[in-house]
XYZ file of C-alpha atoms in Angstrom:
150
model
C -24.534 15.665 6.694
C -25.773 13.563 3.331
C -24.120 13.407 0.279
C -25.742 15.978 -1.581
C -24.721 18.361 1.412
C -20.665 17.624 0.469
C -20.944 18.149 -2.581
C -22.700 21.430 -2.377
C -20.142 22.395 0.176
C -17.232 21.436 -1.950
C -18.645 23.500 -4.711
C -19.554 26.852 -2.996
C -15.650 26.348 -1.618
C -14.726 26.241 -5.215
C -13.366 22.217 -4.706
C -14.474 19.554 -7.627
C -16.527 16.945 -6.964
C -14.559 14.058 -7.923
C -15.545 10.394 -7.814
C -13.027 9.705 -5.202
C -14.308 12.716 -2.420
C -17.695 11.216 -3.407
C -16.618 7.977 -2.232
C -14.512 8.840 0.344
C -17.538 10.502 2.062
C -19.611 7.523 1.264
C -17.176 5.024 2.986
C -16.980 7.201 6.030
C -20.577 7.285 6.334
C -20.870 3.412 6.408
C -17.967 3.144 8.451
C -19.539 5.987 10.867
C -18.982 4.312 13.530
C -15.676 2.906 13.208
C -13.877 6.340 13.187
C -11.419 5.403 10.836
C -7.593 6.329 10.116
C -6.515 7.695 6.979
C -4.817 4.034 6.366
C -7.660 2.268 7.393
C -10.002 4.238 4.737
C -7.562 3.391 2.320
C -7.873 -0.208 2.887
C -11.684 0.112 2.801
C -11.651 2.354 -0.403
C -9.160 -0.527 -1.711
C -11.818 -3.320 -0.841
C -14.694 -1.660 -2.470
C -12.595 -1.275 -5.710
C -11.549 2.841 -5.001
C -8.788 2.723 -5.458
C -7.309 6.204 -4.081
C -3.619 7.207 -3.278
C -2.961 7.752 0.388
C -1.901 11.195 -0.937
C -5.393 11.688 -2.148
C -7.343 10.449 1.079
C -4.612 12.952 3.179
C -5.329 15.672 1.384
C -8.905 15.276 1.054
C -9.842 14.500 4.246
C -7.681 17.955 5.451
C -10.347 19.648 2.686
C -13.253 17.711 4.670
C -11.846 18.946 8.031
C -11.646 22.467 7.116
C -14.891 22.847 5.487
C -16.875 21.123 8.685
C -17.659 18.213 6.779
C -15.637 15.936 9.124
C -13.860 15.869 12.561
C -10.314 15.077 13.247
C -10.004 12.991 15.978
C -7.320 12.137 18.778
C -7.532 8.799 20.641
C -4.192 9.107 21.635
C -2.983 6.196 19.824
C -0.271 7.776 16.763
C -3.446 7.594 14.749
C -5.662 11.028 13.846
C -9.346 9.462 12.721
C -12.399 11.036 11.655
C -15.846 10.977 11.380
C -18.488 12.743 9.527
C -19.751 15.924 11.542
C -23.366 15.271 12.501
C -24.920 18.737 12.519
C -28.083 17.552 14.589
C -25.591 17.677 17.487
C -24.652 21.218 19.667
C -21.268 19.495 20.374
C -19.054 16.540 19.001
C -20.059 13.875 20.991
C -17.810 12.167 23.222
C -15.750 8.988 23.138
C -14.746 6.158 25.448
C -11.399 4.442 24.497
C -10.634 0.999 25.739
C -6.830 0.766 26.598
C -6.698 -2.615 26.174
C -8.142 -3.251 22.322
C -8.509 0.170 21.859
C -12.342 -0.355 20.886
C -13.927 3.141 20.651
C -17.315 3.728 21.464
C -19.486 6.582 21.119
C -21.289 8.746 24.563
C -23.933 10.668 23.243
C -24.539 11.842 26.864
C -23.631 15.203 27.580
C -23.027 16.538 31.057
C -21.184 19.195 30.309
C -23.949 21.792 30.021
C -24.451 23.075 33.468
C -20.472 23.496 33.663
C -20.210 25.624 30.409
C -22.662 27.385 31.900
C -20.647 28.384 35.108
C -17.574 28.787 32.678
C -19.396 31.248 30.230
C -20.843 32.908 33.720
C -17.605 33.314 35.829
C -14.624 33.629 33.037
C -16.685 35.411 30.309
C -15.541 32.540 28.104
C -17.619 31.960 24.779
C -16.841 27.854 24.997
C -17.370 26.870 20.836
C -17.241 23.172 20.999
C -15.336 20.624 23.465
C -14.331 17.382 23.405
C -14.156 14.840 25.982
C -11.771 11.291 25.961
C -12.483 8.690 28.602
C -9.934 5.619 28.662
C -10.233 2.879 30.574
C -10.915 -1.251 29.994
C -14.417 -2.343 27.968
C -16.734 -4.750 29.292
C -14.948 -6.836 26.855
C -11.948 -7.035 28.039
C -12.651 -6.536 31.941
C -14.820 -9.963 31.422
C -11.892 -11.405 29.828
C -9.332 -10.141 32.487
C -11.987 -11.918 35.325
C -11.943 -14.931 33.581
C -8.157 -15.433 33.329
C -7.824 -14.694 37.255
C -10.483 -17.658 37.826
């Protein structure tokens, strides 16, 4: 999703387009990566000179959610973070969640095909989406852990 796609979005939902969603969608595209916390968009927003009230980015990003522009996501961690939905993919892609510095990084493999398959097949269960967490330690961090044991 681009810009121009929000903001038509926004309007056929009968939402403004307001120079804070603008750059709220703008900071979580050049942030894609870092799925970020309401807080931590703040921050960035705040370092970019947007300033926005927390109040704002809550309630905007629950707008975002609800009209597909974004995903709410759950790494476990107290924190809900999102992303921007990329349409080009069937399903949200997956994440892998190091325990240790909590470093997420994205798996855009997807294995899961042949088993919706059996599940649509056997249970006569239309699966919509899924989303898979994988925790465990980083390279990172299991490099570090090898070198304090040596």
């Amino acid at each position: 999703m681009n810009l121009d796609e929000m903001r038509s979005l926004l309007t056929e939902n009968g939402y403004k387009n307001t120079t804070q969603r603008n750059g709220m969608f703008l900071a979580l595209e050049k942030h894609a990566g870092d799925h970020l916390s309401p807080e931590q968009l703040h921050s960035v927003l705040a370092e970019e000179g947007n300033h926005v009230g927390i109040a704002t980015i809550y309630r905007t990003l629950q707008i975002f959610e609800s009209l597909g522009i974004v995903h709410k996501l759950d790494f476990d961690d107290r924190a809900y973070r999102y992303e921007i939905v990329n349409q080009d993919e069937a399903h949200m892609h997956h994440h892998l969640i190091c325990e240790r510095c909590e470093k997420v990084t994205e798996l855009h493999v997807d294995l899961l095909d042949k088993l919706e398959a059996i599940v649509e097949k056997d249970y006569g269960f239309t699966i919509t989406d899924h989303a898979v967490k994988i925790f465990g330690i980083c390279k990172a961090c299991g490099e570090k852990q090898e070198e304090t044991l040596e």
